[in-house]
């Protein structure tokens, strides 16, 4: 059957089915969750607990849980208790506010040698999302004295920790890999964009030496805006990259100067020589009118499909969470921002992720898609 183009009944965008587009549907659902009263939220939390109690898993209410968590940052204590009683360790965010006794028991489990490695992986993620000193110390213990199950896992506990927004360096010093605050990028006008402390896609005069595509500042961030105090960046930083090449690389880096131009760090491993974006793509990217939102949102607000672009908080990792090691100091970098490609470039899929090492003044960019 031939697919016929029609318009989204809400925003007018071209779609190939009857009704409203995915992005409008997500927005409507988000508005519905944002409007819930505390009582209504309590009822929803009870609904989630009931499903776990009855089915031993989170299935029909999975989506509701995710949205309450992302948009309202609900307290998950009660849900964690029910989940633990029912041996449910997925999704790991169930345990964000797990009570101390549950965490103690989970640590006892993970310290065993003869644990199914799959379960061990889930436990590590749940503990990581909860975080805290006791969890940190137990991760270090597991790092120093790996249990049997560790052989079956591809990565070390320090990698699992990043799902909770933290990790540690080689000398086992605690490192935060996420900012606690989060601001969304919202639609504005081009005039408003000129005054916005965060801009997406600003053209530079440089061309990529490999593919010839125009180099852009994927983001420009003015940390002096009071909203961005939490970044502790006293000036403008520019996230420079070749928007064509970096999609095919495992992560590109640039060196920034506060209030200066950034410099690409050579050695990106991309082998792409054709410019797929061309000037047309660059113009489209640069013409977006996204601006920094006025009010902060919960840290996981953008951590889902159609989560949009955002600064701080948690990313929506389409593949695995990927906190890069700083090419200078070798320590885990800190996740800074995400750009949802199709909001600024119609033909692009996936997300761009921006990470930073402030002590070395290095920025990393990476790309993920399905
Ligand atoms: Zn729409
Ligand atoms: Zn390039
Ligand atoms: Zn560094």
mmCIF file of C-alpha atoms in Angstrom, residues 162-167 175-185 219 221 230-231 233 237 298-304 307-318 320-325 331-340 351-358 362-366 368:
data_model
loop_
_atom_site.group_PDB
_atom_site.id
_atom_site.type_symbol
_atom_site.label_atom_id
_atom_site.label_comp_id
_atom_site.label_asym_id
_atom_site.label_seq_id
_atom_site.Cartn_x
_atom_site.Cartn_y
_atom_site.Cartn_z
ATOM 1 C CA UNK A 162 27.935 6.163 35.242
ATOM 2 C CA UNK A 163 24.271 5.175 34.866
ATOM 3 C CA UNK A 164 23.801 6.807 38.247
ATOM 4 C CA UNK A 165 25.793 9.904 37.297
ATOM 5 C CA UNK A 166 29.052 9.076 39.060
ATOM 6 C CA UNK A 167 32.223 7.042 38.710
ATOM 7 C CA UNK A 175 33.928 11.691 40.257
ATOM 8 C CA UNK A 176 30.533 13.094 39.331
ATOM 9 C CA UNK A 177 29.722 12.313 35.706
ATOM 10 C CA UNK A 178 26.472 14.307 35.548
ATOM 11 C CA UNK A 179 25.321 17.731 36.642
ATOM 12 C CA UNK A 180 22.446 17.620 39.090
ATOM 13 C CA UNK A 181 20.498 20.437 37.478
ATOM 14 C CA UNK A 182 18.872 20.307 34.063
ATOM 15 C CA UNK A 183 17.444 22.904 31.675
ATOM 16 C CA UNK A 184 15.575 22.080 28.492
ATOM 17 C CA UNK A 185 16.139 23.808 25.171
ATOM 18 C CA UNK A 219 26.685 24.372 20.981
ATOM 19 C CA UNK A 221 27.238 27.986 26.180
ATOM 20 C CA UNK A 230 25.607 25.030 38.311
ATOM 21 C CA UNK A 231 28.070 24.568 35.430
ATOM 22 C CA UNK A 233 31.887 28.096 33.774
ATOM 23 C CA UNK A 237 32.620 27.899 25.719
ATOM 24 C CA UNK A 298 13.979 17.315 36.851
ATOM 25 C CA UNK A 299 17.360 15.723 36.023
ATOM 26 C CA UNK A 300 15.889 12.935 33.841
ATOM 27 C CA UNK A 301 13.444 15.199 32.008
ATOM 28 C CA UNK A 302 15.101 14.669 28.618
ATOM 29 C CA UNK A 303 16.100 11.064 29.210
ATOM 30 C CA UNK A 304 13.641 9.421 26.828
ATOM 31 C CA UNK A 307 13.311 14.079 25.108
ATOM 32 C CA UNK A 308 14.617 16.990 23.059
ATOM 33 C CA UNK A 309 17.827 18.895 23.635
ATOM 34 C CA UNK A 310 18.940 19.852 27.130
ATOM 35 C CA UNK A 311 21.799 21.035 29.325
ATOM 36 C CA UNK A 312 22.850 19.127 32.420
ATOM 37 C CA UNK A 313 20.922 16.290 34.060
ATOM 38 C CA UNK A 314 20.834 12.884 32.388
ATOM 39 C CA UNK A 315 21.022 12.068 28.699
ATOM 40 C CA UNK A 316 18.833 9.703 26.773
ATOM 41 C CA UNK A 317 21.383 7.128 25.683
ATOM 42 C CA UNK A 318 20.085 5.376 22.595
ATOM 43 C CA UNK A 320 24.865 2.302 26.165
ATOM 44 C CA UNK A 321 25.719 5.178 28.479
ATOM 45 C CA UNK A 322 29.056 6.385 27.126
ATOM 46 C CA UNK A 323 31.086 8.608 29.407
ATOM 47 C CA UNK A 324 34.397 9.187 27.617
ATOM 48 C CA UNK A 325 37.761 9.321 29.313
ATOM 49 C CA UNK A 331 39.630 10.578 33.956
ATOM 50 C CA UNK A 332 35.923 10.121 33.210
ATOM 51 C CA UNK A 333 34.455 13.271 31.650
ATOM 52 C CA UNK A 334 31.191 14.869 32.742
ATOM 53 C CA UNK A 335 28.050 14.716 30.639
ATOM 54 C CA UNK A 336 27.066 18.268 29.693
ATOM 55 C CA UNK A 337 24.354 18.370 27.026
ATOM 56 C CA UNK A 338 22.325 16.503 24.459
ATOM 57 C CA UNK A 339 20.964 17.520 21.083
ATOM 58 C CA UNK A 340 18.094 15.600 19.541
ATOM 59 C CA UNK A 351 21.296 12.279 19.464
ATOM 60 C CA UNK A 352 24.542 14.178 19.862
ATOM 61 C CA UNK A 353 26.080 14.085 23.335
ATOM 62 C CA UNK A 354 28.491 16.631 24.725
ATOM 63 C CA UNK A 355 30.880 15.901 27.600
ATOM 64 C CA UNK A 356 33.424 18.063 29.351
ATOM 65 C CA UNK A 357 36.613 17.885 31.420
ATOM 66 C CA UNK A 358 36.905 21.298 33.037
ATOM 67 C CA UNK A 362 38.497 19.592 26.845
ATOM 68 C CA UNK A 363 35.107 18.848 25.313
ATOM 69 C CA UNK A 364 34.034 15.531 23.800
ATOM 70 C CA UNK A 365 31.196 14.974 21.347
ATOM 71 C CA UNK A 366 29.657 11.686 20.336
ATOM 72 C CA UNK A 368 24.283 7.586 18.833
#
